[in-house]
PDB file of C-alpha atoms in Angstrom:
ATOM      1  CA  MET A   1      19.424 -23.425  35.139  1.00 65.00           C
ATOM      2  CA  PRO A   2      21.421 -26.373  36.466  1.00 73.00           C
ATOM      3  CA  PRO A   3      22.027 -28.989  33.726  1.00 79.00           C
ATOM      4  CA  THR A   4      20.124 -31.686  35.652  1.00 82.00           C
ATOM      5  CA  ASP A   5      17.119 -29.421  36.325  1.00 78.00           C
ATOM      6  CA  ARG A   6      15.253 -30.405  33.197  1.00 80.00           C
ATOM      7  CA  PHE A   7      11.983 -32.315  33.038  1.00 84.00           C
ATOM      8  CA  GLN A   8      10.165 -32.610  29.728  1.00 86.00           C
ATOM      9  CA  LEU A   9       6.807 -34.055  28.731  1.00 87.00           C
ATOM     10  CA  PHE A  10       5.745 -34.459  25.129  1.00 88.00           C
ATOM     11  CA  HIS A  11       2.116 -34.889  24.156  1.00 90.00           C
ATOM     12  CA  GLN A  12       1.313 -35.622  20.538  1.00 91.00           C
ATOM     13  CA  HIS A  13      -2.304 -35.281  19.481  1.00 90.00           C
ATOM     14  CA  GLU A  14      -4.319 -36.276  16.457  1.00 90.00           C
ATOM     15  CA  ALA A  15      -5.716 -33.411  14.389  1.00 84.00           C
ATOM     16  CA  HIS A  16      -9.266 -33.981  15.686  1.00 89.00           C
ATOM     17  CA  GLU A  17      -8.017 -33.632  19.295  1.00 91.00           C
ATOM     18  CA  MET A  18      -6.801 -30.042  18.823  1.00 87.00           C
ATOM     19  CA  SER A  19      -8.541 -26.866  17.849  1.00 88.00           C
ATOM     20  CA  CYS A  20      -6.968 -23.477  17.229  1.00 87.00           C
ATOM     21  CA  ASP A  21      -8.072 -20.389  15.335  1.00 88.00           C
ATOM     22  CA  PRO A  22      -5.494 -20.270  12.511  1.00 87.00           C
ATOM     23  CA  HIS A  23      -5.593 -16.461  12.446  1.00 85.00           C
ATOM     24  CA  TYR A  24      -5.616 -15.641  16.180  1.00 87.00           C
ATOM     25  CA  GLU A  25      -2.804 -13.202  17.018  1.00 88.00           C
ATOM     26  CA  VAL A  26      -0.734 -14.103  13.939  1.00 88.00           C
ATOM     27  CA  ALA A  27       0.925 -11.067  12.341  1.00 84.00           C
ATOM     28  CA  ASP A  28       0.556  -9.784   8.786  1.00 82.00           C
ATOM     29  CA  GLY A  29      -2.510 -11.815   7.858  1.00 81.00           C
ATOM     30  CA  ALA A  30      -0.600 -15.116   8.045  1.00 87.00           C
ATOM     31  CA  GLN A  31      -2.173 -18.203   9.539  1.00 91.00           C
ATOM     32  CA  ARG A  32      -1.167 -21.295  11.457  1.00 92.00           C
ATOM     33  CA  SER A  33      -0.882 -24.608   9.704  1.00 90.00           C
ATOM     34  CA  ALA A  34      -2.345 -27.892  10.923  1.00 88.00           C
ATOM     35  CA  GLY A  35       1.121 -28.669  12.355  1.00 87.00           C
ATOM     36  CA  TRP A  36       1.141 -25.929  14.988  1.00 91.00           C
ATOM     37  CA  LEU A  37       2.941 -26.490  18.293  1.00 93.00           C
ATOM     38  CA  VAL A  38       2.231 -25.375  21.847  1.00 93.00           C
ATOM     39  CA  PHE A  39       4.989 -25.073  24.442  1.00 95.00           C
ATOM     40  CA  ALA A  40       3.689 -24.849  28.030  1.00 93.00           C
ATOM     41  CA  ILE A  41       6.665 -24.061  30.256  1.00 93.00           C
ATOM     42  CA  THR A  42       6.469 -23.978  34.041  1.00 91.00           C
ATOM     43  CA  ILE A  43       9.269 -22.018  35.693  1.00 89.00           C
ATOM     44  CA  GLY A  44      10.254 -21.692  39.336  1.00 85.00           C
ATOM     45  CA  LYS A  45      12.610 -18.738  39.072  1.00 84.00           C
ATOM     46  CA  PRO A  46      10.996 -15.528  37.789  1.00 88.00           C
ATOM     47  CA  ARG A  47      12.353 -14.132  34.506  1.00 92.00           C
ATOM     48  CA  THR A  48      12.026 -10.582  33.189  1.00 95.00           C
ATOM     49  CA  ALA A  49       9.794  -9.781  30.231  1.00 96.00           C
ATOM     50  CA  ALA A  50      12.926  -9.064  28.161  1.00 97.00           C
ATOM     51  CA  VAL A  51      14.410 -12.495  28.943  1.00 96.00           C
ATOM     52  CA  LYS A  52      11.141 -14.234  28.027  1.00 96.00           C
ATOM     53  CA  GLN A  53      10.825 -12.261  24.775  1.00 97.00           C
ATOM     54  CA  ALA A  54      14.412 -13.155  23.825  1.00 97.00           C
ATOM     55  CA  PHE A  55      13.578 -16.802  24.533  1.00 96.00           C
ATOM     56  CA  TYR A  56      10.494 -16.676  22.280  1.00 97.00           C
ATOM     57  CA  ARG A  57      12.554 -15.238  19.405  1.00 97.00           C
ATOM     58  CA  LYS A  58      15.380 -17.762  19.872  1.00 97.00           C
ATOM     59  CA  LEU A  59      12.934 -20.667  20.088  1.00 97.00           C
ATOM     60  CA  VAL A  60      11.182 -19.889  16.799  1.00 97.00           C
ATOM     61  CA  GLN A  61      14.533 -19.176  15.141  1.00 98.00           C
ATOM     62  CA  LYS A  62      15.971 -22.551  16.177  1.00 97.00           C
ATOM     63  CA  LEU A  63      12.786 -24.442  15.254  1.00 97.00           C
ATOM     64  CA  ALA A  64      12.771 -22.769  11.823  1.00 97.00           C
ATOM     65  CA  GLN A  65      16.380 -23.858  11.244  1.00 97.00           C
ATOM     66  CA  SER A  66      15.683 -27.444  12.269  1.00 97.00           C
ATOM     67  CA  PRO A  67      13.270 -29.175  11.837  1.00 95.00           C
ATOM     68  CA  GLY A  68      11.739 -26.387   9.726  1.00 96.00           C
ATOM     69  CA  VAL A  69       8.793 -25.261  11.860  1.00 96.00           C
ATOM     70  CA  ARG A  70       7.199 -22.028  10.685  1.00 94.00           C
ATOM     71  CA  PRO A  71       7.320 -19.264  13.339  1.00 94.00           C
ATOM     72  CA  GLN A  72       3.550 -18.747  12.884  1.00 94.00           C
ATOM     73  CA  ASP A  73       3.049 -22.317  14.093  1.00 94.00           C
ATOM     74  CA  VAL A  74       4.681 -21.822  17.511  1.00 95.00           C
ATOM     75  CA  MET A  75       2.664 -20.799  20.568  1.00 94.00           C
ATOM     76  CA  VAL A  76       4.351 -20.465  23.989  1.00 96.00           C
ATOM     77  CA  THR A  77       3.005 -20.017  27.494  1.00 95.00           C
ATOM     78  CA  ILE A  78       5.258 -19.540  30.510  1.00 95.00           C
ATOM     79  CA  LEU A  79       3.659 -20.314  33.852  1.00 94.00           C
ATOM     80  CA  PRO A  80       5.512 -19.222  37.021  1.00 91.00           C
ATOM     81  CA  ALA A  81       5.308 -21.349  40.157  1.00 91.00           C
ATOM     82  CA  GLN A  82       6.578 -20.679  43.681  1.00 88.00           C
ATOM     83  CA  PRO A  83       8.621 -23.263  45.643  1.00 84.00           C
ATOM     84  CA  GLU A  84       5.531 -24.193  47.703  1.00 87.00           C
ATOM     85  CA  ASP A  85       3.785 -25.108  44.412  1.00 89.00           C
ATOM     86  CA  TRP A  86       6.214 -27.981  43.756  1.00 87.00           C
ATOM     87  CA  SER A  87       6.931 -31.355  45.317  1.00 88.00           C
ATOM     88  CA  PHE A  88       9.687 -33.299  43.619  1.00 85.00           C
ATOM     89  CA  ALA A  89       9.413 -36.463  45.722  1.00 87.00           C
ATOM     90  CA  ASP A  90       8.289 -37.958  49.014  1.00 89.00           C
ATOM     91  CA  GLY A  91       5.492 -35.414  49.475  1.00 91.00           C
ATOM     92  CA  ALA A  92       7.996 -32.775  50.574  1.00 89.00           C
ATOM     93  CA  PRO A  93       7.455 -29.253  49.263  1.00 87.00           C
ATOM     94  CA  ALA A  94      10.342 -27.834  47.242  1.00 84.00           C
ATOM     95  CA  SER A  95      10.349 -24.856  49.617  1.00 81.00           C
ATOM     96  CA  SER A  96      11.764 -27.189  52.298  1.00 82.00           C
ATOM     97  CA  LEU A  97      14.807 -28.105  50.190  1.00 74.00           C
ATOM     98  CA  GLY A  98      16.721 -24.852  50.646  1.00 66.00           C
ATOM     99  CA  PRO A  99      18.707 -23.116  47.890  1.00 61.00           C
ATOM    100  CA  VAL A 100      19.392 -25.130  44.748  1.00 53.00           C
ATOM    101  CA  ALA A 101      23.033 -25.314  43.655  1.00 42.00           C
ATOM    102  CA  GLY A 102      23.684 -23.333  40.513  1.00 41.00           C
ATOM    103  CA  SER A 103      20.522 -21.228  40.723  1.00 46.00           C
TER     104      SER A 103
END
């Protein structure tokens, strides 16, 4: 990914604005805490299942190291999008921009 190709949105919610089954798909009978996190990542370039799985493992590992987030509290969704699904500015579809340097 090119270093400048990074757009991030952070949404912080109050406890009453979020609801999640603390046991849903958590291994070994563990449960999520009230401080669980959701990462919703939209990607333009397809990634293999192996690359995504390595990312999930690395993400929870890094979050556990700092700031100390429990792996059970991390949920990730990766949503692919095609170039015609994006417009970065001026109403022009990303598909009209041609190849992106560094991709």
